[in-house]
Backbone as CSV, one residue per row, in Angstrom:
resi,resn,N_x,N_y,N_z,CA_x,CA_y,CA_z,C_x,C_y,C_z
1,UNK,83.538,-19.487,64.168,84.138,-19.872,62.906,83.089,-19.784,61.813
2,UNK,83.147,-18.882,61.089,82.810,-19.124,59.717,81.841,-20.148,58.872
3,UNK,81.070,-20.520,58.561,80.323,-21.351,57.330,80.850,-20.841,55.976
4,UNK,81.268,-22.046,55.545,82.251,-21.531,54.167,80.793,-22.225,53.126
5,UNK,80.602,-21.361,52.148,79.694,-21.355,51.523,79.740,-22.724,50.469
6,UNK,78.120,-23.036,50.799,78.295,-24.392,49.531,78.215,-24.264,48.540
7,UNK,78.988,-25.146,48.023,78.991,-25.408,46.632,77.987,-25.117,45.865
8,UNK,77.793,-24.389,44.622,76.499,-23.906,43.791,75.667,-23.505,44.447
9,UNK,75.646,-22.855,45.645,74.831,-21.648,46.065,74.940,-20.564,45.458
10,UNK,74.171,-19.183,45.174,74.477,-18.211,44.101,75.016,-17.450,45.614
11,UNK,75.639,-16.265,45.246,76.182,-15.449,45.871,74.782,-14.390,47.176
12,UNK,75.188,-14.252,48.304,74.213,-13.256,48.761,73.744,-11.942,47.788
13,UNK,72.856,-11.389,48.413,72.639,-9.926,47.861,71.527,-9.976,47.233
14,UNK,70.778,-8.809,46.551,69.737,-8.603,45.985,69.584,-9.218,44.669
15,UNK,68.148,-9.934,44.895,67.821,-10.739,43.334,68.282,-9.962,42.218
16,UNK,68.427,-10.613,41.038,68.702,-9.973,39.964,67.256,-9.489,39.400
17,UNK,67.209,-8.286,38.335,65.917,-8.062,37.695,65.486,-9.059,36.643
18,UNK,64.553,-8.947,36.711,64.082,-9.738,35.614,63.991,-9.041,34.383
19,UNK,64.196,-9.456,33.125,64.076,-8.797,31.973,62.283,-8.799,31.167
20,UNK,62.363,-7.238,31.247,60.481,-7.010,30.670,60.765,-8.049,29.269
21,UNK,59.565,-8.708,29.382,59.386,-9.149,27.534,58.125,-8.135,27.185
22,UNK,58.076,-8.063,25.784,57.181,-7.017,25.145,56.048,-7.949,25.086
23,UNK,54.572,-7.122,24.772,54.211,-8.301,25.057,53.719,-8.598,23.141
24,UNK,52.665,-9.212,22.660,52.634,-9.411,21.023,52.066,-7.953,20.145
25,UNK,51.249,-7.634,21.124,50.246,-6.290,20.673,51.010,-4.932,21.167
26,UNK,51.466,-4.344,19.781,51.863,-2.724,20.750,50.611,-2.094,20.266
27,UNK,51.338,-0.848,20.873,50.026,0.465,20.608,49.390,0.509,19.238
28,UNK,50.462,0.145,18.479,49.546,0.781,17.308,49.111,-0.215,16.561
29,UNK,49.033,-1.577,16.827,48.628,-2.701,16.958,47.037,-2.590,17.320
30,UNK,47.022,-2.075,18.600,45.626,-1.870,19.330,44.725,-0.835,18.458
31,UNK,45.549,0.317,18.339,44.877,1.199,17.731,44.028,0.560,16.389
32,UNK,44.510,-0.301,15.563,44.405,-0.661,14.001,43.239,-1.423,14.718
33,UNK,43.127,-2.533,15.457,42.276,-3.573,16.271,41.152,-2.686,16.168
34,UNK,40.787,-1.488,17.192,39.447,-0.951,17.527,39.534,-0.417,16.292
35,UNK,40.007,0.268,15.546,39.483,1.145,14.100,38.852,-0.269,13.382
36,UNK,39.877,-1.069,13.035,38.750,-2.689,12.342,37.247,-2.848,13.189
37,UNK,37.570,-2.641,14.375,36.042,-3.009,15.172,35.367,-2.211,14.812
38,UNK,35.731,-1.135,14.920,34.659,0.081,15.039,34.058,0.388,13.179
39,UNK,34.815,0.157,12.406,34.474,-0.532,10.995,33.066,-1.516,10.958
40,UNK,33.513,-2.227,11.407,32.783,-3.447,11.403,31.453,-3.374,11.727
41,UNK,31.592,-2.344,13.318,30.584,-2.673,13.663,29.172,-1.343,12.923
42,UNK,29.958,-0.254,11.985,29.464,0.870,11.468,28.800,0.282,10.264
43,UNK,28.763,-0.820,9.528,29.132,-1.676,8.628,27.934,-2.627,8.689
44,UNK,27.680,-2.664,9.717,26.626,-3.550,10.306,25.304,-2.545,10.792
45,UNK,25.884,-1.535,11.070,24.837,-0.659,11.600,23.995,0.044,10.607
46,UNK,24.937,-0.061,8.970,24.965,0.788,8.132,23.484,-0.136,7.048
47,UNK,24.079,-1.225,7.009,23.189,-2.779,6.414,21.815,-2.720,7.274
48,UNK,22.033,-2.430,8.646,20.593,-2.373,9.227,20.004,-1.365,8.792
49,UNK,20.188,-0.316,9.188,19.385,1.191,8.383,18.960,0.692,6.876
50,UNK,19.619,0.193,6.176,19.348,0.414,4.627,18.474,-0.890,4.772
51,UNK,18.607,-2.052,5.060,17.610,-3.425,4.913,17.054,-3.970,6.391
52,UNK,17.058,-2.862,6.935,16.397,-3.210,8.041,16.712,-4.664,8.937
53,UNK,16.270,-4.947,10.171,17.046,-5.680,10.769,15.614,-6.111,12.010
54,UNK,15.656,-7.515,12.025,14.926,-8.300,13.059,14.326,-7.077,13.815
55,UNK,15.133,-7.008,14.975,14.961,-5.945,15.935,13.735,-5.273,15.780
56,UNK,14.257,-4.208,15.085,13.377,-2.633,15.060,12.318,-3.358,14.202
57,UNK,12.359,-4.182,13.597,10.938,-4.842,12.609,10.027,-5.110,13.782
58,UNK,10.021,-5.944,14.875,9.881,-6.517,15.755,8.744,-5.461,16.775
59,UNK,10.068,-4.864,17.048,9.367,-3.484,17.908,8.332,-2.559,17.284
60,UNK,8.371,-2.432,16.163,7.190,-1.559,15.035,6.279,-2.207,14.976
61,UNK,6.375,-3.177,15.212,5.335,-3.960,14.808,4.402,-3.855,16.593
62,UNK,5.141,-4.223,16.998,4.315,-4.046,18.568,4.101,-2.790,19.081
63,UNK,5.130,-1.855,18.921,4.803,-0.356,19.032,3.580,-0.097,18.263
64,UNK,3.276,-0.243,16.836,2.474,0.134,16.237,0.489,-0.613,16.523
65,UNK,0.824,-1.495,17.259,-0.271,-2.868,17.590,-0.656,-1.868,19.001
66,UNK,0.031,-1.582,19.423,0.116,-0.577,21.461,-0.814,0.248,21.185
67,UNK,0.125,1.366,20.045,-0.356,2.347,19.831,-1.846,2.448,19.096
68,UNK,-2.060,1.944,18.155,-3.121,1.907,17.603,-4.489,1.699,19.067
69,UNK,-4.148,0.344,19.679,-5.296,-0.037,20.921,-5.376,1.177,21.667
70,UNK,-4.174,1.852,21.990,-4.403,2.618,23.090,-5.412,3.700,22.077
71,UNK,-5.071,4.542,20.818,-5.543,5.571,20.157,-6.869,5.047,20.204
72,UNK,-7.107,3.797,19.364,-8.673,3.774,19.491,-9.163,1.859,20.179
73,UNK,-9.304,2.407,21.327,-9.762,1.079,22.039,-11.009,0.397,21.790
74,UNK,-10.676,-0.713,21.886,-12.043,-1.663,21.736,-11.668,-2.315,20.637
75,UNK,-11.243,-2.369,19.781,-10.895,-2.884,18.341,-10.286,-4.013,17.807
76,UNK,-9.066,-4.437,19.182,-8.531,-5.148,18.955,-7.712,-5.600,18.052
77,UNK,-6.769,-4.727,17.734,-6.167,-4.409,16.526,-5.063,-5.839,16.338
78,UNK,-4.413,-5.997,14.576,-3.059,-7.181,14.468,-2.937,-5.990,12.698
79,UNK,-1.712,-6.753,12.940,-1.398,-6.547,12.232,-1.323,-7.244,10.579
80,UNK,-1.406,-6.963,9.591,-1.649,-7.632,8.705,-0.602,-7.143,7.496
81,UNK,0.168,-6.186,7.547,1.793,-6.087,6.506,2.346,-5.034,7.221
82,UNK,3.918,-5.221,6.706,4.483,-4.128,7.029,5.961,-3.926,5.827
83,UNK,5.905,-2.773,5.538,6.998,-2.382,4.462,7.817,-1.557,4.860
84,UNK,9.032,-1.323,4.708,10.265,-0.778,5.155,10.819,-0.061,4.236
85,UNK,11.203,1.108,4.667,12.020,2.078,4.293,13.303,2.604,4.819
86,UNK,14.690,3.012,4.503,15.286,3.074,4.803,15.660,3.492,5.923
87,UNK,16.414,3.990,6.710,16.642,4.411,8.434,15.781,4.360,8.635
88,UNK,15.537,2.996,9.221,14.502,2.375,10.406,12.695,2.841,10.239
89,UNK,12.700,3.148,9.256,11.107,3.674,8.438,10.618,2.635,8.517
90,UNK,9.369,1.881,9.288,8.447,1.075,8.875,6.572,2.002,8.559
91,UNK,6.404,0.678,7.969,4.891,1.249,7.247,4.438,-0.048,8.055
92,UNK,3.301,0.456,8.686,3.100,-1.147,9.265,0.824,-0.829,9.281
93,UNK,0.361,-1.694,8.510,-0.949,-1.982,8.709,-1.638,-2.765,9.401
94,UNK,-2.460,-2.261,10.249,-3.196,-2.817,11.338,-4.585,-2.953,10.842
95,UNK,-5.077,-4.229,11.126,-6.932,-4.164,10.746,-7.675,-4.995,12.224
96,UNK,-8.771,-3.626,12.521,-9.091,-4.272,13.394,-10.310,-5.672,13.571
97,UNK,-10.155,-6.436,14.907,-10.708,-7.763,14.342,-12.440,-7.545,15.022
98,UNK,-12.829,-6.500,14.832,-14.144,-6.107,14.973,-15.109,-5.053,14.066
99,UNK,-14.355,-4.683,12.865,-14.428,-4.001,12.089,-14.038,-4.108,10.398
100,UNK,-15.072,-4.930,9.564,-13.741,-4.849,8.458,-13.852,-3.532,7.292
101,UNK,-14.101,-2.803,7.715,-13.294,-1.344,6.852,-12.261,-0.479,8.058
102,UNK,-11.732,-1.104,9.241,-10.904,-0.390,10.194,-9.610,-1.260,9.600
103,UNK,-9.130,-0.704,8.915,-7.634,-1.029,8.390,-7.239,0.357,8.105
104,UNK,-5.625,0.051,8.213,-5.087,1.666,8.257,-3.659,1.374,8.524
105,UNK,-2.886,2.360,7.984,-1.236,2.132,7.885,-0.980,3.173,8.962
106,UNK,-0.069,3.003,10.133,1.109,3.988,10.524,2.324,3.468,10.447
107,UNK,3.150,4.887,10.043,4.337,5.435,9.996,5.138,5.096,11.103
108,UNK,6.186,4.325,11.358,7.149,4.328,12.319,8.423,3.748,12.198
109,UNK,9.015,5.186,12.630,10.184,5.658,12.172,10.764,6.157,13.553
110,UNK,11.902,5.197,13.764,12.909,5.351,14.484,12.178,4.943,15.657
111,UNK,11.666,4.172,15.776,10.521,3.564,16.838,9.291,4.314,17.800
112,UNK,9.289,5.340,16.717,7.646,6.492,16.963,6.945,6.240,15.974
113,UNK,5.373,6.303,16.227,4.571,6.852,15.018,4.567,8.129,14.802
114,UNK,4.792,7.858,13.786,4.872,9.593,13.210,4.061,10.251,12.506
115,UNK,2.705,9.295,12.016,1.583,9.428,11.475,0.647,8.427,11.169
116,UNK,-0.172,8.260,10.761,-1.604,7.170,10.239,-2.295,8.110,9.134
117,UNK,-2.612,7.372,8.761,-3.999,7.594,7.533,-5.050,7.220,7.938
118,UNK,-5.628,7.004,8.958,-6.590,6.553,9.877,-7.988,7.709,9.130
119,UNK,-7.674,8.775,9.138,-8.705,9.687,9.241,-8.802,9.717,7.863
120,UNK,-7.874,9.149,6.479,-8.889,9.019,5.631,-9.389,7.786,4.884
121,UNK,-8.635,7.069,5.834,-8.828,5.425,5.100,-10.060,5.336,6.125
122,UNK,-10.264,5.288,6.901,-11.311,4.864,8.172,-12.379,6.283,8.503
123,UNK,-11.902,7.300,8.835,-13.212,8.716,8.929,-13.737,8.873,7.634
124,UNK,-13.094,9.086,6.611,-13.438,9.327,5.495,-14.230,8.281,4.887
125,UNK,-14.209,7.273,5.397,-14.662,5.885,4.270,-14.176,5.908,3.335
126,UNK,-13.196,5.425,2.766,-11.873,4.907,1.552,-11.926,3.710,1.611
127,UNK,-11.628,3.382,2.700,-11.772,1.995,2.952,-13.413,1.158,2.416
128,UNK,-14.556,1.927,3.046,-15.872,1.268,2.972,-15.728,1.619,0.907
129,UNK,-15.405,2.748,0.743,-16.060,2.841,-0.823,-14.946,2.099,-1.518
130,UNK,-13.542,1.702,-1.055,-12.791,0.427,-1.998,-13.654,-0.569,-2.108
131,UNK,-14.426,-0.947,-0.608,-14.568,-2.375,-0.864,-15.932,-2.242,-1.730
132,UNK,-16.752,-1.430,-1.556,-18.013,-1.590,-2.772,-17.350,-1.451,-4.087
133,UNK,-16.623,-0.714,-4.809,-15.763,-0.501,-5.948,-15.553,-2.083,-6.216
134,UNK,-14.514,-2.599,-5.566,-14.266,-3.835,-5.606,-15.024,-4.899,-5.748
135,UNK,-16.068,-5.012,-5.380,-18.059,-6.204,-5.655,-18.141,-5.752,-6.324
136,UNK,-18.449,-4.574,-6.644,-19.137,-3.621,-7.784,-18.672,-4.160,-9.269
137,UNK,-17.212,-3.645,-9.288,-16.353,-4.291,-10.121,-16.853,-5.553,-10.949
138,UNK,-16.449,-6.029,-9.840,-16.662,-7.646,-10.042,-18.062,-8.386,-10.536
139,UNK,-18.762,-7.745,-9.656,-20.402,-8.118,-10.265,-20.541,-7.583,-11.557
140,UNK,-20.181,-6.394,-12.378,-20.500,-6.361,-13.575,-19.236,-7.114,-14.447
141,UNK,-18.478,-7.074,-14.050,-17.624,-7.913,-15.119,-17.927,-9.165,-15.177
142,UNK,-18.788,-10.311,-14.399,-19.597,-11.147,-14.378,-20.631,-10.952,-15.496
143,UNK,-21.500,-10.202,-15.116,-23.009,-9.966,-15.759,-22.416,-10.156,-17.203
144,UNK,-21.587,-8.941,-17.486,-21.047,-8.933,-19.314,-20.465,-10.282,-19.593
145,UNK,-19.581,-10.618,-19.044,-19.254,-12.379,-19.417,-19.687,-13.417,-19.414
146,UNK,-21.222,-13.179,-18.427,-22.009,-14.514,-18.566,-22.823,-14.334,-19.502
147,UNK,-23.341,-12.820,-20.365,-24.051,-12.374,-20.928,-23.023,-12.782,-22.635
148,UNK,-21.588,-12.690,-22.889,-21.263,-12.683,-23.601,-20.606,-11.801,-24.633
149,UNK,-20.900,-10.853,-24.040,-21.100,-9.310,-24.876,-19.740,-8.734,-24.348
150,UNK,-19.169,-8.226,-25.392,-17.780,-7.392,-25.644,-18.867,-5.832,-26.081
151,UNK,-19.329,-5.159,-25.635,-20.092,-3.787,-26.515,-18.827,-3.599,-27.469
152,UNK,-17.928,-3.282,-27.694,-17.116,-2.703,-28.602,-15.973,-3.306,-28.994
153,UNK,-14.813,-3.686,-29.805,-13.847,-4.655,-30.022,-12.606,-3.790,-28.539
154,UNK,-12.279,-4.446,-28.359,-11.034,-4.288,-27.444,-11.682,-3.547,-25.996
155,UNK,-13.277,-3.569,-25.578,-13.560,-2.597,-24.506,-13.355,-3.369,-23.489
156,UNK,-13.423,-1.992,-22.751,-13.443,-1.911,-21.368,-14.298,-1.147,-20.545
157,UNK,-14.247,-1.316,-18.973,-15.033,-0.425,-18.342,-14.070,0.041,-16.994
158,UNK,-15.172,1.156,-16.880,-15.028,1.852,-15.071,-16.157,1.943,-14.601
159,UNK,-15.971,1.737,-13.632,-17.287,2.032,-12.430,-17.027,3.049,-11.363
160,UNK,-18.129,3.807,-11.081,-17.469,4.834,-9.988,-18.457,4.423,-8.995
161,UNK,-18.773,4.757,-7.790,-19.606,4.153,-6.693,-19.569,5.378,-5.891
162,UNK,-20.860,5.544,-5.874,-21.334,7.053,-5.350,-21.004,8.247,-6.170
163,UNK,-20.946,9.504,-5.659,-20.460,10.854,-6.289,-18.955,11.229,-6.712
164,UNK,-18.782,10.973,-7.801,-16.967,10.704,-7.404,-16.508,12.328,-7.229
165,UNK,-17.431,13.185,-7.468,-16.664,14.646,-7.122,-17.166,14.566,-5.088
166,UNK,-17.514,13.803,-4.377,-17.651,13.916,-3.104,-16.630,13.309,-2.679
167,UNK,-15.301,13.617,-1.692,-14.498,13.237,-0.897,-14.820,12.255,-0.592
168,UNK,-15.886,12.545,0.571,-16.525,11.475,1.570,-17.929,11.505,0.953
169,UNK,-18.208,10.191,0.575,-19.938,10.283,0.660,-20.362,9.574,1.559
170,UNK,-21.511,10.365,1.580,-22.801,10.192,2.976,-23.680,9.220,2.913
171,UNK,-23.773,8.761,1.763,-24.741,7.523,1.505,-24.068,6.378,2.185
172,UNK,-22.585,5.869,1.916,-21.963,5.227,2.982,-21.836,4.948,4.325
173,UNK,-21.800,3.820,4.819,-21.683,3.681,6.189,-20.409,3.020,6.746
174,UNK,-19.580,3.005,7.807,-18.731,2.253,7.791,-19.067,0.532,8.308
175,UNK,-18.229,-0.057,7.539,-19.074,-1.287,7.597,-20.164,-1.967,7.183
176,UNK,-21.100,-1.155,6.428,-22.186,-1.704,5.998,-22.037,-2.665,4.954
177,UNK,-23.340,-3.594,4.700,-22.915,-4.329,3.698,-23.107,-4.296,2.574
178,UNK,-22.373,-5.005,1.805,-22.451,-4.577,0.253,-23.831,-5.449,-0.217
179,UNK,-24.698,-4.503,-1.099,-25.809,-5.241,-2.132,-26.203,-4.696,-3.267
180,UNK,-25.631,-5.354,-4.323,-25.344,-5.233,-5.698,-26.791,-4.493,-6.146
181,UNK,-27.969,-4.856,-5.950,-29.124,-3.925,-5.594,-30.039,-2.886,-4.845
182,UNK,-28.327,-2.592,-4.151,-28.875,-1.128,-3.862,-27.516,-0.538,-3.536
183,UNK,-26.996,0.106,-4.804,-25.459,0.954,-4.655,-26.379,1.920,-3.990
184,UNK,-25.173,3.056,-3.699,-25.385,4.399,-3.351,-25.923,5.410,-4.551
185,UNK,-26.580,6.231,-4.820,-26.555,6.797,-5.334,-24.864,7.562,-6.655
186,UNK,-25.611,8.043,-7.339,-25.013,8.236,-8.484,-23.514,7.324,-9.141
187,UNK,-24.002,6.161,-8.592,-23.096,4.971,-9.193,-23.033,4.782,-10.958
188,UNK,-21.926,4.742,-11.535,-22.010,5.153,-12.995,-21.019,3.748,-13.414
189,UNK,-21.278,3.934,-14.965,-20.749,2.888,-15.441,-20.132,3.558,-16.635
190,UNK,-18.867,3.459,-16.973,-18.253,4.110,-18.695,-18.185,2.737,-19.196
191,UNK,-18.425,2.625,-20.283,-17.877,1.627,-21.564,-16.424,2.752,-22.104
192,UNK,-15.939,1.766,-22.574,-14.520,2.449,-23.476,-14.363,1.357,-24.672
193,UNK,-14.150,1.535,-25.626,-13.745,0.830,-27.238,-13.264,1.679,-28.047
194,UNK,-12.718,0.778,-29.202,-12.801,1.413,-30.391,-13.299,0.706,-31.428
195,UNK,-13.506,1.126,-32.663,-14.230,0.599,-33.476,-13.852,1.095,-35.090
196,UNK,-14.365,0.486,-36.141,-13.672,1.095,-37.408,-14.141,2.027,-38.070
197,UNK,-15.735,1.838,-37.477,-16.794,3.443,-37.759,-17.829,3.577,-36.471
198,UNK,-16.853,4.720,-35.789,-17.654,4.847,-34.242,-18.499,6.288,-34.878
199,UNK,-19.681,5.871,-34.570,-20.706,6.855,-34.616,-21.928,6.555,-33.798
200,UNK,-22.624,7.401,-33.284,-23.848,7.867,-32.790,-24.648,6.584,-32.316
201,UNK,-25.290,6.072,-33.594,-25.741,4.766,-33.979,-25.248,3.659,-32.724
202,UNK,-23.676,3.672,-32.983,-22.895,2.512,-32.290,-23.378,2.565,-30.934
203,UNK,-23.108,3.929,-30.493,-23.188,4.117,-29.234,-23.970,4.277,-28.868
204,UNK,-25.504,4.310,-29.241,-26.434,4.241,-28.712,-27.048,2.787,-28.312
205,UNK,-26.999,1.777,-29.398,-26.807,0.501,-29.263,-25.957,-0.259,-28.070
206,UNK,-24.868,0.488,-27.605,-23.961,-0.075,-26.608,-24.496,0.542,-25.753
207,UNK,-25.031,1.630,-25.668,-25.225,2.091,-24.222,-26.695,1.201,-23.846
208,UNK,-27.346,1.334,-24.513,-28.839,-0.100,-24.524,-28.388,-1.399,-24.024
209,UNK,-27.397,-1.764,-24.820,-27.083,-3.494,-24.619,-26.793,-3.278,-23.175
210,UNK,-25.737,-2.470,-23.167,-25.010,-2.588,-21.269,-26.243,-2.293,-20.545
211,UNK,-27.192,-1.309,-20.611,-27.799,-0.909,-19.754,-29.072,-2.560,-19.357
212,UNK,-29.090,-2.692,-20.214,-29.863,-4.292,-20.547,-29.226,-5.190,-19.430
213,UNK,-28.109,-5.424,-19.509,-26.953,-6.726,-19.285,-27.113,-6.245,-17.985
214,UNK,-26.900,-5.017,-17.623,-26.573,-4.909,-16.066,-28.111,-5.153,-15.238
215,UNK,-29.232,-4.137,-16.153,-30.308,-4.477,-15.138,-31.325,-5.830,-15.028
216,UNK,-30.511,-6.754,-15.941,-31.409,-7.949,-15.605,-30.325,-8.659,-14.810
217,UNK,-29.567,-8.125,-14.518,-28.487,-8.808,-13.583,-28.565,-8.452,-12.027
218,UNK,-29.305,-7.819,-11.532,-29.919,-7.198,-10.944,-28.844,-5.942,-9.853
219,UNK,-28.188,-4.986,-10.757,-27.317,-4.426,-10.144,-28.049,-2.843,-10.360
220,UNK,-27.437,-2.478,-9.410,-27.921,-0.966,-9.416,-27.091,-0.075,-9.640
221,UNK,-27.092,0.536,-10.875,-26.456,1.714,-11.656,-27.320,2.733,-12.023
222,UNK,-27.176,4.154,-11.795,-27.640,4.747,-12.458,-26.934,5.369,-13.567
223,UNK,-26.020,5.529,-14.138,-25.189,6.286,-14.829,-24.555,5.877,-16.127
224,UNK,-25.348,5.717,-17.384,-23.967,4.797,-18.127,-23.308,6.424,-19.072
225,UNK,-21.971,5.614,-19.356,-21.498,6.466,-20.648,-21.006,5.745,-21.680
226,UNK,-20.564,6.307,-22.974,-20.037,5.039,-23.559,-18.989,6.113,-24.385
227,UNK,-17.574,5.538,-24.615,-16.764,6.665,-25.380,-16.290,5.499,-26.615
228,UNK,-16.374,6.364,-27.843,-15.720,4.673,-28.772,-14.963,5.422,-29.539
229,UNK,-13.596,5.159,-29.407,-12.346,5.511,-30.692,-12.590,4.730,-31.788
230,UNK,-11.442,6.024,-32.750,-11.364,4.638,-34.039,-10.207,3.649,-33.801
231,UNK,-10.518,2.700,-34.344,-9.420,1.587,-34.345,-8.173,1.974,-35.010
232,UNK,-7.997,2.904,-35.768,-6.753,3.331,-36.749,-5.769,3.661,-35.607
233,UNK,-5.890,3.847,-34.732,-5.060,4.501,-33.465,-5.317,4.023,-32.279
234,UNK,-5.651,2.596,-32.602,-5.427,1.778,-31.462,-6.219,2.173,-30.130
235,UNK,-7.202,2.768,-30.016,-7.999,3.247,-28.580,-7.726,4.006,-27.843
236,UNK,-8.243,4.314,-26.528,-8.068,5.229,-25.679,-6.278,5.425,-25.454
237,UNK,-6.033,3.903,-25.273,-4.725,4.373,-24.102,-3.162,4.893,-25.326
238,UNK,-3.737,4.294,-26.652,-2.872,5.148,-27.835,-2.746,5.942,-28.329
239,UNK,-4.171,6.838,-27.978,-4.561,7.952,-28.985,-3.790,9.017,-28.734
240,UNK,-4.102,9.881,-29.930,-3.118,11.028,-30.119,-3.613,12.010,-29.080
241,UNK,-2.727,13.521,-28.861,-3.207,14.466,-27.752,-4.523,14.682,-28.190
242,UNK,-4.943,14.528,-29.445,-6.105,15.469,-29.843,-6.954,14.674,-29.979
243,UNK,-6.954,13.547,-29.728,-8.218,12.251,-30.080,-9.455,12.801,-29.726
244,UNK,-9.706,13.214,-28.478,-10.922,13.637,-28.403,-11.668,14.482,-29.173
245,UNK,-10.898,15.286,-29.921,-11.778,16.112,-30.698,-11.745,15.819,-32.304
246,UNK,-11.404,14.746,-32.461,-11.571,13.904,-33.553,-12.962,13.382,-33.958
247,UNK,-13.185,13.602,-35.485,-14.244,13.418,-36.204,-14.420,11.857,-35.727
248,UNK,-13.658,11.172,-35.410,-14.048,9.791,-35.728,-14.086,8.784,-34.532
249,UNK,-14.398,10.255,-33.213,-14.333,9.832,-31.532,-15.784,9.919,-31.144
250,UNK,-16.369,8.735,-31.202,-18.189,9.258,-30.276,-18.224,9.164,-28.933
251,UNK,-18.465,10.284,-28.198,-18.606,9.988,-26.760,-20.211,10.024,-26.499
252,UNK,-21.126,9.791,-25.924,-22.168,9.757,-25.773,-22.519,10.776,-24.454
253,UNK,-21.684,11.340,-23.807,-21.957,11.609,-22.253,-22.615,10.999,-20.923
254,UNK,-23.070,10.902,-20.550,-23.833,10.480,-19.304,-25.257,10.236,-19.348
255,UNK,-26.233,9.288,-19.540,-27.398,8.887,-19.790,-28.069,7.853,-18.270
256,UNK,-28.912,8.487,-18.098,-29.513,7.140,-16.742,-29.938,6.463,-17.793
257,UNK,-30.414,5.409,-16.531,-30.632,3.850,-16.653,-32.231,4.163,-17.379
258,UNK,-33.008,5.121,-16.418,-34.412,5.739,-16.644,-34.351,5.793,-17.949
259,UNK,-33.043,6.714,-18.754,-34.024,6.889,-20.361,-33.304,5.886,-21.187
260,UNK,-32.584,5.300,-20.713,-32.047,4.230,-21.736,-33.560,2.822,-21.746
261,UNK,-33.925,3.080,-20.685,-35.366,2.055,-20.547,-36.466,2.841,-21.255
262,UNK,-36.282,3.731,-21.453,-37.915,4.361,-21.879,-37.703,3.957,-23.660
């Protein structure tokens, strides 16, 4: 006999299907998603190249610290700046801590060196003849200010230290030390002014006074010059194309220390 089916049982036979739900994201949903990402992340990649980014600062800096020890060992190189240029360009300067004229910039770009100035900041001595330039400097702009003396209304000076038509000079050493009484050879001194009647006279007087001021100061120059504009045209850095060959321009040329003393 039969089992008569209970009450609210569902009928035999195969389950019913279930109905797909979609789900929130279609295709072209997704598609829009990675194009925003891939935006984003070009966007970011784009900001690093142009202002540079932690990272690659990071690595240049140690790439460039590697490289330097390995190129020239013993030195013990750090770093002391680094400046950035766009796609991943760093400038990064290393000075070594056993040497102070071994300073020197390399190039690295895209996380290679791609060059140094090594061979003329450091072979060449650039480095050794900045830093005498620099005392040099300084010691006579002392001497004239403790001395008091302006030689001309509005002057100024240059100093050159050694041969300035020599690349490299030989009188230099790397590293040696600086002594205000004994430059290198053909170390020179220009005066520059102007004045309201520059003549002969003037400039012979200025080239005396300076030559005075510097050698009881006890610095070693051999070279003075003295150039004096007129004041009507405001000095050297105003003058017209033709100033120099103006009636009212005295240059004196180049005189040692020898005959300005005799």
């Amino acid at each position: 006999m039969k089992k008569s089916k209970e009450p609210g049982m569902p009928p035999a036979g195969p389950a019913p299907k279930r109905r797909r739900i979609a789900l929130p994201r279609t295709r072209r949903r997704r598609a829009a998603a990675a194009a925003g990402g891939l935006l984003v992340f070009l966007l970011i990649l784009l900001a690093c190249a142009t202002l540079g980014d932690p990272l690659s600062r990071a690595y240049s800096r140690y790439h460039a610290v590697d490289w330097a020890n390995e190129t020239w060992p013993g030195h013990d190189f750090r770093v002391t700046d680094v400046q950035f240029e766009p796609f991943w360009c760093y400038y990064v300067t290393v000075q070594a801590s056993d040497s102070i004229d071994t300073h020197f910039t390399l190039t690295v770009a895209a996380g290679i060196v791609r060059r140094t100035d090594y061979e003329l900041a450091v072979a060449n001595l650039q480095n050794t003849k900045q830093r005498f330039f620099d005392s040099l400097h300084s010691d006579v702009q002392n001497a004239l200010t403790a001395a008091g003396y302006a030689p001309v209304g509005g002057s100024d000076f240059v100093v050159t230290v050694g041969d300035p038509n020599l690349a490299m000079d030989h009188t230099l050493t790397l590293d040696m030390p600086y002594d205000k009484g004994n430059i290198p050879p053909r170390t020179s001194l220009w005066v520059n002014g102007w004045s309201d009647a520059p003549d002969a006279e003037q400039g012979e007087a200025t080239l005396r006074e300076v030559c005075r001021i510097i050698t009881e100061a006890g610095i070693d120059i051999d070279e003075y010059a003295v150039t004096i504009y007129d004041a009507s045209y405001a000095g050297r850095y105003g003058a017209s194309p033709d100033a120099d060959n103006r009636d009212d321009t005295y240059e004196s040329g180049w005189v040692t220390g020898s005959e300005l003393a005799g």
